[in-house]
Coordinates of C-alpha atoms in Angstrom, one line a residue:
Chain A
M1 CA 0.0 0.0 0.0
K2 CA 2.8 2.4 0.9
S3 CA 4.5 1.5 -2.3
L4 CA 1.4 2.5 -4.2
I5 CA 1.2 5.9 -2.5
R6 CA 4.9 6.2 -3.3
G7 CA 4.1 5.4 -6.9
A8 CA 1.5 8.1 -7.1
L9 CA 3.8 10.6 -5.5
L10 CA 6.5 9.6 -7.9
I11 CA 4.3 10.5 -10.9
I12 CA 3.3 13.8 -9.4
I13 CA 7.0 14.5 -8.6
A14 CA 8.0 13.5 -12.1
A15 CA 5.4 15.9 -13.6
A16 CA 6.6 18.6 -11.3
V17 CA 10.3 18.0 -12.2
L18 CA 9.4 18.1 -15.9
M19 CA 7.7 21.4 -15.4
I20 CA 10.7 22.8 -13.6
V21 CA 13.2 21.5 -16.2
N22 CA 11.0 23.0 -18.9
A23 CA 11.0 26.4 -17.1
Q24 CA 14.8 26.1 -16.7
L25 CA 15.3 25.3 -20.3
A26 CA 13.2 28.1 -21.4
K27 CA 15.4 30.6 -19.7
S28 CA 18.5 28.9 -20.8
G29 CA 20.4 32.1 -21.4
A30 CA 19.3 33.3 -18.0
Q31 CA 22.6 32.6 -16.2
A32 CA 23.2 35.8 -18.2
G33 CA 24.2 38.1 -15.4
G34 CA 26.0 41.2 -16.6
N35 CA 28.4 39.8 -19.1
T36 CA 26.6 37.5 -21.5
L37 CA 24.6 38.3 -24.5
T38 CA 22.1 35.8 -26.0
V39 CA 21.8 36.1 -29.7
Y40 CA 18.8 34.3 -31.3
N41 CA 19.4 34.0 -35.0
W42 CA 18.8 31.8 -38.0
G43 CA 21.2 28.9 -38.5
E44 CA 24.4 29.6 -40.5
Y45 CA 23.5 33.3 -40.5
I46 CA 26.6 34.8 -39.0
D47 CA 30.4 34.3 -39.4
P48 CA 31.5 32.6 -36.1
D49 CA 34.8 34.4 -36.3
L50 CA 32.9 37.6 -35.9
I51 CA 31.4 36.4 -32.6
K52 CA 34.9 35.6 -31.3
Q53 CA 36.1 39.0 -32.4
F54 CA 33.2 40.7 -30.6
E55 CA 33.8 38.6 -27.4
K56 CA 37.5 39.5 -27.5
E57 CA 36.9 43.3 -28.0
T58 CA 34.1 43.7 -25.4
G59 CA 34.7 40.8 -22.9
I60 CA 31.0 39.9 -23.4
N61 CA 30.3 36.2 -23.6
V62 CA 28.0 35.5 -26.5
I63 CA 25.5 32.6 -26.4
Y64 CA 24.3 31.9 -29.9
E65 CA 21.0 30.1 -30.4
T66 CA 19.2 29.4 -33.6
F67 CA 15.7 29.1 -34.9
D68 CA 14.3 27.9 -38.3
S69 CA 11.0 29.7 -38.6
N70 CA 9.8 33.2 -37.8
E71 CA 6.7 31.8 -36.2
G72 CA 8.7 29.5 -33.9
M73 CA 11.0 32.3 -32.9
M74 CA 8.1 34.6 -32.0
G75 CA 6.4 31.9 -30.0
K76 CA 9.4 31.6 -27.8
I77 CA 9.7 35.3 -27.3
E78 CA 6.0 35.7 -26.7
Q79 CA 5.9 32.9 -24.1
G80 CA 8.5 34.8 -22.0
G81 CA 10.8 33.0 -19.6
T82 CA 13.6 33.4 -22.2
S83 CA 16.3 36.1 -22.1
Y84 CA 17.1 36.7 -25.8
D85 CA 18.9 40.0 -26.2
I86 CA 19.0 40.1 -30.0
T87 CA 16.9 38.4 -32.6
V88 CA 16.5 38.6 -36.4
P89 CA 12.9 38.4 -37.7
S90 CA 11.9 38.9 -41.4
E91 CA 10.1 42.0 -42.3
Y92 CA 6.5 40.8 -42.0
M93 CA 7.4 39.3 -38.6
V94 CA 8.8 42.7 -37.4
E95 CA 5.4 44.1 -38.2
M96 CA 3.6 41.3 -36.3
M97 CA 5.9 41.6 -33.3
R98 CA 5.6 45.3 -33.3
K99 CA 1.8 45.0 -33.2
K100 CA 2.1 42.5 -30.3
D101 CA 4.4 44.9 -28.5
L102 CA 7.3 42.5 -28.3
L103 CA 10.0 44.9 -29.5
I104 CA 12.0 47.7 -27.8
P105 CA 12.4 51.0 -29.7
L106 CA 16.0 51.5 -30.7
D107 CA 18.1 54.3 -29.3
Y108 CA 20.1 55.5 -32.2
S109 CA 22.5 57.6 -30.1
K110 CA 24.0 54.2 -29.2
I111 CA 24.2 53.0 -32.8
P112 CA 26.5 55.5 -34.6
N113 CA 27.2 53.0 -37.3
M114 CA 23.6 53.2 -38.5
K115 CA 25.0 55.9 -41.0
N116 CA 26.6 53.0 -43.0
I117 CA 23.2 51.6 -44.0
D118 CA 22.1 52.4 -47.5
P119 CA 19.3 55.0 -47.2
Y120 CA 17.4 53.0 -49.8
F121 CA 16.8 50.3 -47.2
E122 CA 15.8 52.8 -44.4
D123 CA 12.3 53.8 -43.4
L124 CA 10.5 50.9 -45.1
P125 CA 6.7 50.5 -44.7
F126 CA 7.0 47.5 -42.3
D127 CA 8.9 49.7 -39.8
P128 CA 8.6 53.4 -40.4
K129 CA 11.7 55.4 -39.4
N130 CA 13.4 52.1 -38.4
K131 CA 11.9 52.7 -34.9
Y132 CA 12.4 49.0 -33.9
S133 CA 14.6 47.3 -36.5
I134 CA 17.7 47.6 -38.7
P135 CA 18.1 45.6 -41.9
Y136 CA 20.6 42.7 -41.5
F137 CA 20.5 41.0 -44.9
W138 CA 18.2 41.3 -47.9
G139 CA 17.4 39.4 -51.0
T140 CA 14.9 38.4 -53.6
L141 CA 12.8 35.5 -54.6
G142 CA 13.4 34.1 -58.1
I143 CA 14.3 31.2 -60.2
A144 CA 17.5 29.1 -59.9
Y145 CA 18.0 27.0 -63.0
N146 CA 20.7 24.8 -64.5
P147 CA 21.1 25.5 -68.2
S148 CA 23.2 22.4 -68.7
L149 CA 20.1 20.3 -68.0
L150 CA 17.8 22.3 -70.1
E151 CA 17.4 23.0 -73.8
G152 CA 18.1 26.7 -73.9
Q153 CA 15.1 27.8 -71.9
T154 CA 15.5 31.2 -70.1
F155 CA 13.3 32.8 -67.5
E156 CA 12.7 36.4 -68.3
S157 CA 9.1 36.1 -67.4
W158 CA 7.3 34.0 -64.8
D159 CA 5.2 32.6 -67.6
D160 CA 8.3 30.8 -68.8
V161 CA 7.9 28.4 -65.9
W162 CA 4.7 27.2 -67.5
D163 CA 6.6 26.2 -70.7
P164 CA 5.4 22.7 -71.8
S165 CA 8.9 21.6 -72.4
L166 CA 9.6 21.7 -68.6
K167 CA 7.5 18.7 -67.9
Q168 CA 8.4 17.3 -64.4
E169 CA 11.4 19.7 -64.0
V170 CA 10.3 22.4 -61.6
V171 CA 10.7 22.2 -57.8
L172 CA 8.9 24.7 -55.6
V173 CA 9.5 25.7 -52.0
D174 CA 6.9 24.5 -49.6
S175 CA 5.7 27.9 -48.6
A176 CA 2.3 29.4 -49.3
R177 CA 3.1 33.1 -49.8
E178 CA 6.0 32.3 -52.2
V179 CA 4.1 29.9 -54.4
I180 CA 0.8 31.8 -54.5
G181 CA 2.9 34.9 -54.9
M182 CA 4.4 33.4 -58.1
G183 CA 0.9 33.0 -59.5
L184 CA 0.0 36.6 -58.5
N185 CA 3.2 38.0 -60.0
S186 CA 2.7 36.2 -63.3
L187 CA -0.8 37.8 -63.5
G188 CA 0.6 41.2 -62.7
Y189 CA -1.2 41.4 -59.3
S190 CA 0.3 42.6 -56.0
L191 CA 2.1 40.1 -53.8
N192 CA 0.1 41.5 -50.9
S193 CA -3.2 41.0 -52.7
T194 CA -6.1 40.3 -50.3
D195 CA -8.7 40.2 -53.1
P196 CA -10.3 36.8 -53.1
R197 CA -10.9 37.0 -56.8
E198 CA -7.3 37.7 -57.7
L199 CA -6.1 34.9 -55.3
R200 CA -8.6 32.5 -56.8
E201 CA -7.3 33.4 -60.3
A202 CA -3.7 32.9 -59.2
T203 CA -4.5 29.5 -57.7
D204 CA -6.3 28.4 -60.8
K205 CA -3.4 29.4 -62.9
L206 CA -1.0 27.6 -60.6
K207 CA -3.1 24.4 -61.0
T208 CA -2.3 24.5 -64.7
L209 CA 1.4 24.3 -63.7
S210 CA 1.0 20.9 -62.2
P211 CA 2.4 18.8 -65.2
N212 CA 5.7 20.8 -64.8
I213 CA 6.1 20.3 -61.1
K214 CA 8.4 17.6 -59.9
A215 CA 8.0 18.3 -56.2
V216 CA 7.1 20.8 -53.5
I217 CA 9.8 20.5 -50.8
G218 CA 11.6 22.5 -48.1
D219 CA 15.3 23.1 -47.7
E220 CA 16.1 19.9 -49.6
V221 CA 15.8 22.0 -52.8
T222 CA 19.3 23.3 -52.3
Q223 CA 20.8 19.8 -52.2
M224 CA 18.7 18.6 -55.2
M225 CA 19.8 21.4 -57.4
M226 CA 23.5 20.9 -56.4
N227 CA 23.2 17.3 -57.3
N228 CA 21.6 17.9 -60.7
E229 CA 18.4 16.1 -59.5
A230 CA 16.3 19.1 -60.4
A231 CA 16.7 21.7 -63.2
V232 CA 14.5 24.6 -62.2
S233 CA 13.5 25.8 -58.8
L234 CA 11.6 28.7 -57.2
I235 CA 13.9 29.8 -54.4
W236 CA 15.3 32.7 -52.4
S237 CA 18.5 34.4 -53.6
G238 CA 20.5 33.3 -50.6
Q239 CA 19.8 29.7 -51.1
A240 CA 20.5 30.2 -54.8
A241 CA 23.9 31.5 -53.9
D242 CA 24.6 28.4 -51.9
M243 CA 23.6 26.2 -54.9
M244 CA 25.9 28.2 -57.2
S245 CA 28.9 28.0 -54.9
E246 CA 28.6 24.2 -55.1
N247 CA 27.5 23.7 -58.7
E248 CA 28.8 26.3 -61.2
D249 CA 26.3 25.4 -63.9
I250 CA 23.4 26.9 -61.9
T251 CA 22.3 30.5 -62.3
Y252 CA 19.7 32.7 -60.7
V253 CA 17.2 35.2 -62.2
V254 CA 14.4 37.4 -61.0
P255 CA 11.7 37.5 -63.7
E256 CA 10.9 40.9 -65.1
E257 CA 7.3 41.1 -63.8
G258 CA 8.8 41.5 -60.4
S259 CA 9.0 39.5 -57.3
N260 CA 9.4 39.6 -53.5
L261 CA 12.1 41.7 -51.8
W262 CA 12.7 40.5 -48.3
F263 CA 14.6 41.7 -45.3
D264 CA 15.9 40.0 -42.2
N265 CA 16.3 42.6 -39.5
I266 CA 18.1 43.0 -36.2
V267 CA 15.8 43.8 -33.3
I268 CA 15.9 43.9 -29.5
P269 CA 13.0 41.9 -28.2
R270 CA 11.2 42.5 -24.9
T271 CA 13.0 39.6 -23.3
V272 CA 16.3 41.6 -23.3
K273 CA 18.5 41.3 -20.2
N274 CA 21.7 42.9 -21.4
I275 CA 20.6 46.0 -23.3
D276 CA 24.0 47.7 -23.4
G277 CA 25.6 44.6 -24.7
A278 CA 22.8 44.4 -27.4
Y279 CA 23.6 47.9 -28.6
K280 CA 27.3 47.2 -28.7
F281 CA 26.6 44.0 -30.7
I282 CA 24.3 45.9 -33.2
D283 CA 26.9 48.7 -33.6
F284 CA 29.6 46.1 -34.1
M285 CA 27.7 44.2 -36.8
L286 CA 27.1 47.5 -38.6
R287 CA 30.8 48.3 -39.0
P288 CA 31.6 48.2 -42.7
E289 CA 34.5 45.6 -42.4
V290 CA 32.4 43.4 -40.2
A291 CA 29.3 43.6 -42.4
A292 CA 31.5 42.8 -45.4
Q293 CA 33.1 39.8 -43.8
N294 CA 29.7 38.6 -42.6
A295 CA 28.2 39.0 -46.1
D296 CA 31.1 37.0 -47.6
Y297 CA 30.5 34.2 -45.2
V298 CA 26.7 34.1 -45.4
G299 CA 26.3 34.8 -49.1
Y300 CA 23.2 37.0 -48.8
S301 CA 23.2 40.7 -49.8
T302 CA 24.1 43.3 -47.2
P303 CA 22.2 46.6 -46.9
N304 CA 25.5 48.1 -45.6
L305 CA 26.5 50.6 -48.3
K306 CA 30.0 51.2 -46.8
A307 CA 30.6 47.5 -46.6
L308 CA 30.4 47.1 -50.4
D309 CA 33.8 48.8 -50.7
F310 CA 35.4 46.0 -48.7
M311 CA 33.9 43.3 -50.8
D312 CA 34.8 41.6 -54.1
P313 CA 33.6 43.9 -56.8
E314 CA 32.6 40.8 -58.9
V315 CA 29.9 40.1 -56.3
T316 CA 28.7 43.6 -55.6
S317 CA 28.3 44.3 -59.3
D318 CA 26.4 41.1 -59.9
E319 CA 22.9 42.1 -60.8
R320 CA 21.5 38.9 -59.5
Y321 CA 22.4 39.8 -55.9
Y322 CA 22.6 43.6 -56.1
P323 CA 20.0 44.6 -58.7
D324 CA 20.1 48.2 -59.8
E325 CA 17.4 50.7 -58.7
E326 CA 15.3 50.1 -61.8
A327 CA 15.1 46.4 -61.2
R328 CA 14.4 47.0 -57.6
G329 CA 11.4 49.1 -58.6
H330 CA 9.5 45.9 -59.6
L331 CA 10.2 44.2 -56.3
E332 CA 7.6 44.2 -53.5
V333 CA 8.0 43.7 -49.8
Y334 CA 5.6 41.4 -48.0
K335 CA 3.1 43.0 -45.7
D336 CA 1.7 41.3 -42.6
L337 CA -1.8 40.4 -44.0
G338 CA -3.1 39.2 -40.7
L339 CA -3.7 35.6 -39.6
E340 CA -7.1 35.3 -41.3
M341 CA -5.6 36.1 -44.7
L342 CA -2.5 34.0 -44.1
G343 CA -4.9 31.1 -43.4
F344 CA -6.7 31.8 -46.7
Y345 CA -3.4 31.8 -48.6
N346 CA -2.5 28.4 -46.9
E347 CA -5.9 26.9 -47.8
L348 CA -5.4 27.9 -51.4
F349 CA -1.9 26.4 -51.3
L350 CA -3.3 23.2 -49.9
E351 CA -5.8 23.1 -52.6
F352 CA -3.1 23.6 -55.2
K353 CA -0.9 20.8 -53.7
M354 CA -3.8 18.4 -53.7
D355 CA -4.6 19.1 -57.3
M356 CA -1.0 18.2 -58.2
K357 CA -1.3 14.6 -59.1
Chain B
M1 CA -15.1 -9.4 9.0
V2 CA -16.5 -6.0 8.1
R3 CA -13.2 -4.4 8.8
R4 CA -11.4 -6.9 6.7
M5 CA -13.7 -6.4 3.7
K6 CA -13.1 -2.7 4.0
T7 CA -9.3 -3.0 3.8
N8 CA -9.8 -5.3 0.9
R9 CA -11.7 -2.8 -1.0
T10 CA -9.2 0.0 -0.3
N11 CA -6.5 -2.5 -1.4
F12 CA -8.4 -3.0 -4.6
R13 CA -8.7 0.7 -5.3
L14 CA -5.3 1.9 -4.3
P15 CA -3.4 0.2 -7.2
L16 CA -5.6 2.2 -9.5
V17 CA -4.2 5.6 -8.2
P18 CA -0.9 5.7 -10.1
Y19 CA -2.5 4.5 -13.3
S20 CA -5.4 6.8 -13.2
L21 CA -3.1 9.7 -12.4
W22 CA -1.0 8.8 -15.4
I23 CA -4.0 8.5 -17.6
I24 CA -5.5 11.8 -16.4
L25 CA -2.2 13.7 -16.8
F26 CA -0.9 12.3 -20.0
V27 CA -3.9 10.9 -21.9
I28 CA -7.1 12.6 -20.9
A29 CA -5.7 16.1 -20.3
P30 CA -4.0 16.4 -23.7
I31 CA -7.0 15.1 -25.6
G32 CA -9.2 17.4 -23.5
L33 CA -7.0 20.4 -24.5
I34 CA -7.2 19.4 -28.2
V35 CA -11.0 19.3 -28.0
Y36 CA -11.1 22.6 -26.1
Y37 CA -8.9 24.4 -28.6
S38 CA -11.0 23.1 -31.5
F39 CA -13.8 25.3 -30.4
F40 CA -11.9 28.6 -30.8
D41 CA -11.2 30.7 -33.9
L42 CA -8.2 32.8 -34.6
G43 CA -9.5 35.7 -32.4
G44 CA -10.0 33.4 -29.5
N45 CA -13.8 33.5 -29.7
F46 CA -15.9 30.4 -29.2
T47 CA -17.1 29.0 -32.5
L48 CA -18.2 25.9 -34.3
S49 CA -16.9 27.2 -37.6
N50 CA -13.8 25.0 -37.5
Y51 CA -16.1 22.0 -37.6
S52 CA -18.2 23.3 -40.5
N53 CA -14.9 24.3 -42.2
F54 CA -13.8 20.7 -42.0
F55 CA -16.8 19.6 -44.1
T56 CA -15.6 21.7 -47.1
S57 CA -14.3 20.0 -50.2
V58 CA -10.6 20.6 -49.4
Y59 CA -10.6 18.7 -46.1
L60 CA -13.0 16.0 -47.2
Q61 CA -10.8 15.3 -50.2
L62 CA -7.8 15.3 -47.8
T63 CA -9.6 12.7 -45.6
V64 CA -10.4 10.5 -48.6
S65 CA -6.8 10.6 -49.9
S66 CA -5.4 10.0 -46.4
F67 CA -7.6 6.9 -46.1
W68 CA -6.7 5.7 -49.5
Y69 CA -3.0 5.8 -49.0
A70 CA -3.3 4.4 -45.5
F71 CA -5.2 1.5 -47.0
L72 CA -2.6 0.9 -49.7
I73 CA 0.2 1.0 -47.1
T74 CA -1.6 -1.4 -44.8
F75 CA -2.5 -3.7 -47.7
F76 CA 1.0 -4.1 -49.0
S77 CA 2.5 -4.3 -45.6
L78 CA 0.1 -7.2 -44.8
L79 CA 0.8 -8.8 -48.2
I80 CA 4.5 -8.9 -47.5
A81 CA 4.4 -9.4 -43.7
Y82 CA 2.1 -12.5 -43.5
P83 CA 4.2 -14.8 -45.7
T84 CA 7.4 -13.5 -44.1
A85 CA 6.1 -14.1 -40.6
Y86 CA 4.9 -17.6 -41.7
F87 CA 8.3 -18.6 -43.1
L88 CA 10.1 -17.1 -40.1
T89 CA 8.2 -19.5 -37.8
K90 CA 9.5 -22.4 -39.8
L91 CA 13.2 -21.4 -39.4
K92 CA 15.6 -22.9 -37.0
H93 CA 16.9 -19.7 -35.4
K94 CA 13.6 -17.8 -35.7
Q95 CA 14.2 -15.4 -32.8
L96 CA 17.4 -14.3 -34.4
W97 CA 15.8 -13.8 -37.8
L98 CA 13.0 -11.9 -36.2
L99 CA 15.6 -9.7 -34.4
L100 CA 17.2 -9.0 -37.8
I101 CA 13.9 -7.8 -39.2
I102 CA 13.2 -5.6 -36.1
I103 CA 16.6 -3.9 -36.0
P104 CA 15.9 -1.4 -38.8
S105 CA 13.1 0.0 -36.7
W106 CA 15.6 1.1 -34.1
I107 CA 17.1 3.6 -36.6
N108 CA 15.6 7.0 -36.6
L109 CA 12.8 7.5 -39.1
L110 CA 14.2 10.7 -40.5
L111 CA 17.6 9.1 -41.2
K112 CA 15.9 6.2 -43.1
T113 CA 13.9 8.7 -45.1
Y114 CA 17.0 10.7 -46.0
A115 CA 18.7 7.5 -47.0
F116 CA 15.9 6.8 -49.4
I117 CA 16.2 10.2 -51.0
G118 CA 19.8 9.3 -51.9
L119 CA 18.9 5.8 -53.0
M120 CA 16.0 6.8 -55.2
G121 CA 17.5 9.9 -56.7
L122 CA 18.2 10.3 -60.4
Y123 CA 21.9 9.6 -59.8
G124 CA 21.3 7.1 -57.0
P125 CA 22.1 3.4 -57.0
I126 CA 18.6 2.2 -58.0
N127 CA 18.7 4.3 -61.2
A128 CA 22.3 3.2 -61.9
A129 CA 21.2 -0.4 -61.7
L130 CA 18.2 0.3 -64.0
E131 CA 20.5 1.9 -66.4
A132 CA 23.0 -1.1 -66.3
F133 CA 20.1 -3.4 -67.2
G134 CA 19.3 -1.2 -70.1
I135 CA 15.9 0.0 -68.7
G136 CA 17.1 3.6 -68.4
K137 CA 16.7 6.3 -65.9
H138 CA 13.3 6.9 -64.2
Q139 CA 11.9 9.5 -61.9
I140 CA 11.4 7.3 -58.8
L141 CA 11.5 9.9 -56.1
F142 CA 8.3 12.0 -55.7
T143 CA 5.9 9.5 -57.1
D144 CA 3.0 7.6 -55.5
F145 CA 5.2 4.4 -55.8
S146 CA 8.1 5.8 -53.8
F147 CA 5.7 7.0 -51.1
V148 CA 4.0 3.7 -50.7
F149 CA 7.2 1.8 -50.9
V150 CA 9.1 3.7 -48.3
S151 CA 6.0 3.8 -45.9
V152 CA 5.6 0.0 -46.3
Y153 CA 9.3 -0.5 -45.6
I154 CA 9.0 1.5 -42.4
F155 CA 5.8 -0.2 -41.2
I156 CA 6.6 -3.8 -42.1
P157 CA 8.3 -4.7 -38.8
F158 CA 5.2 -3.5 -36.9
M159 CA 3.0 -5.7 -39.0
I160 CA 5.3 -8.8 -38.8
L161 CA 5.6 -8.8 -35.0
P162 CA 2.0 -9.5 -34.0
I163 CA 1.5 -11.9 -36.9
F164 CA 4.6 -13.8 -36.0
N165 CA 3.5 -14.1 -32.4
A166 CA 0.1 -15.4 -33.5
L167 CA 1.6 -17.9 -35.8
D168 CA 4.2 -18.9 -33.3
K169 CA 1.5 -19.7 -30.7
L170 CA -0.5 -21.8 -33.2
N171 CA -0.5 -25.4 -32.1
P172 CA 1.1 -27.5 -34.9
A173 CA -1.2 -30.4 -33.9
L174 CA -4.1 -28.4 -35.3
I175 CA -2.5 -28.3 -38.7
D176 CA -1.6 -32.0 -38.6
A177 CA -5.2 -32.7 -37.6
S178 CA -6.5 -30.7 -40.5
R179 CA -4.2 -32.6 -42.9
D180 CA -5.2 -36.0 -41.4
L181 CA -8.8 -35.2 -41.9
G182 CA -8.1 -34.7 -45.6
A183 CA -7.9 -30.9 -46.0
N184 CA -5.4 -29.8 -48.6
A185 CA -2.9 -27.0 -47.9
W186 CA -5.2 -24.2 -49.2
T187 CA -8.1 -25.3 -47.1
T188 CA -5.9 -25.8 -44.1
F189 CA -4.7 -22.2 -44.5
T190 CA -8.1 -20.6 -45.1
R191 CA -10.1 -22.7 -42.5
V192 CA -7.4 -23.2 -39.8
I193 CA -4.3 -21.0 -39.9
W194 CA -5.9 -17.8 -41.1
P195 CA -8.8 -17.7 -38.6
L196 CA -6.5 -18.6 -35.7
T197 CA -4.0 -15.8 -36.5
L198 CA -6.7 -13.2 -37.3
N199 CA -6.1 -11.5 -34.0
G200 CA -2.5 -11.0 -34.9
V201 CA -3.4 -9.6 -38.3
K202 CA -5.9 -7.2 -36.7
S203 CA -3.4 -5.8 -34.2
G204 CA -1.0 -5.5 -37.2
I205 CA -3.6 -3.5 -39.1
Q206 CA -4.2 -1.3 -36.1
V207 CA -0.5 -0.4 -35.6
V208 CA 0.0 0.3 -39.3
F209 CA -3.2 1.9 -40.5
I210 CA -3.6 4.4 -37.6
P211 CA -0.2 6.0 -37.9
A212 CA -0.3 5.8 -41.7
L213 CA -3.4 8.0 -41.6
S214 CA -1.3 10.9 -40.2
L215 CA 2.1 10.5 -41.8
F216 CA 3.4 13.9 -42.7
M217 CA 7.2 14.1 -43.0
I218 CA 7.5 11.3 -45.6
T219 CA 4.8 13.0 -47.7
R220 CA 7.1 16.0 -48.2
L221 CA 10.5 14.3 -48.3
I222 CA 9.6 11.2 -50.4
A223 CA 6.4 12.3 -52.2
G224 CA 7.3 15.9 -52.7
N225 CA 3.9 16.9 -51.4
R226 CA 2.2 15.1 -54.2
V227 CA 0.6 13.0 -51.5
I228 CA -1.2 15.1 -48.9
T229 CA -2.5 13.7 -45.7
L230 CA -4.4 15.0 -42.7
G231 CA -1.0 15.1 -40.9
T232 CA 0.3 17.6 -43.4
A233 CA -2.7 19.8 -42.8
I234 CA -2.3 19.7 -39.0
E235 CA 1.4 20.6 -39.3
Q236 CA 0.6 23.5 -41.5
Q237 CA -2.2 24.8 -39.3
F238 CA 0.0 24.7 -36.2
L239 CA 3.4 25.9 -37.6
V240 CA 2.5 28.2 -40.4
T241 CA -1.0 29.7 -40.1
Q242 CA -0.9 29.5 -36.2
N243 CA -4.6 28.5 -36.4
W244 CA -4.6 26.1 -33.4
G245 CA -8.3 25.9 -33.6
M246 CA -8.5 24.4 -37.1
G247 CA -5.4 22.2 -36.4
S248 CA -7.1 20.8 -33.3
T249 CA -10.3 20.2 -35.2
I250 CA -8.5 18.1 -37.8
A251 CA -6.8 16.3 -34.9
V252 CA -10.2 15.6 -33.2
F253 CA -11.5 14.1 -36.5
L254 CA -8.3 12.0 -36.7
I255 CA -8.9 10.7 -33.2
L256 CA -12.5 9.9 -34.1
F257 CA -11.4 8.0 -37.2
M258 CA -9.0 6.0 -35.1
V259 CA -11.6 5.2 -32.5
V260 CA -13.9 3.9 -35.3
I261 CA -11.0 1.7 -36.6
L262 CA -10.2 0.3 -33.2
L263 CA -13.9 -0.4 -32.6
L264 CA -14.3 -2.1 -35.9
T265 CA -11.2 -4.4 -35.4
T266 CA -11.9 -5.2 -31.8
A267 CA -15.6 -5.7 -32.0
N268 CA -15.2 -8.4 -34.7
E269 CA -12.6 -10.0 -32.6
R270 CA -14.9 -10.4 -29.6
G271 CA -17.7 -11.7 -31.8
M272 CA -15.4 -14.3 -33.3
A273 CA -14.1 -15.5 -30.0
G274 CA -17.6 -15.7 -28.6
S275 CA -19.1 -17.7 -31.5
G276 CA -16.1 -19.9 -31.5
K277 CA -16.7 -20.9 -27.9
K278 CA -20.4 -21.6 -28.4
R279 CA -19.6 -24.0 -31.1

């Protein structure tokens, strides 16, 4: 009988211990104290040498944690119990976090290196006057293709993807706004369309693409393109850069109708513990030499104008990564459309995927 | 006397405490939460719209296709597992052979799936072999075939185990008796072996069909999202659209489907055993 009570107690204790462990894990960076800085960033999104350099210069110990989706990152910040000092959301997520009051307004007197940022990338609609965020990297969405596997097809227009000769050749990223966005772009509609009629039209057009589609997958796209398994893919410029560094046959293009222009941005979330350290880190990352070295390592485009002088001119003059102002005019930044609309996009995307047999 | 009975009763109830605690904390509470969430919309208002939304063409089609693929996977698993289990019981070192079949299930599912991506790729060994035989390259990955093949491969050990146990417990004297009474091999199988191992087959079907209904990772990695199941939809609702209400609603239906399958398979079982005894 006693052993049974013990058994019951054991389960209650186990549950309690699990809860405590969970709480402890959640505040992982919390041993923080004065001299640590917890950076919460995408994987492979910073040159590790720069973290070492920052630690050496300032004596601040950096804890680097990674996430793989904006939504997952926001979830952890919203829950609280964490002590992230810096994080790097995409533009629509900055908007969402701002609305949820999860960000701290930046004090620019502590970030003198802000002057290095290209004014073109300042004061964007998702964060007027850069009150909460500073662009970290930017890029586009376009088509990576391998001419050696194709018979001379080019992709000046989105409609070229519908070419009947590309049967079973096209790989799409498994992401609703990107794929529905391709349909919208090809019809000349806005990427931020909330008009059900336009979205329906885009979905119907995408359904006619199904004979050309090989698969709709996630990050595996990069590997497949590198290994010549796929010839054409809808992909972000940074991943296209990864492909090209491994497989020289591949090239990347943004079709002329326009596409998505995206930004990942440094912000200080509400969970911050070491705010001085956070400012030091931001200012450090905005130094031209540092930003240049980081861009070299990561392979995405830097919004740091001064940094371009420290980089290989072959890269910075490459229209695929640094399109000129005219080409940029066709690009559109995602707006936060609200959860209802995001749900509608995803339902259409599901419908499109189910139609793809 | 009275006192003794009382202690007996408490003795009888006490063992239930740890189990009921376990079930309340880790079974009933999570299911309760899922049901609870399924009644709320994005704005956190009470609603039944998630349920009416489920009965739109998109989700009904999803349900049908989930069931169809789960059926295919279960069918082929059974087709391969039954003879395999049968021959295993005939072998000398059957436990060793069984172990060899079980071992692959110790390897992480994701790793096995990634291995298949390599194997089935355009430049993978399967296509190299096809080419060597003069058949030529084929797109194997991202087809219905690859999806069913990989899923069957993953589920087979779970189908073999219960069938093997049922066959192993089968009294060989019954088969001898059937033969002595003049039944040929086929009749012996259909009238004696199959009915007596049906319970093993049923538990095999349960452990394969139910998880196969909600497969989601393989649908993307191996089928390239050409196969969409209810699992895919749940993943999307929770991780992308953050619509926990709709995600929970799909999960509630999935639970209901599973209950129905369990009832169907176990109800028959009881009926069989009962009628068997009467005769």
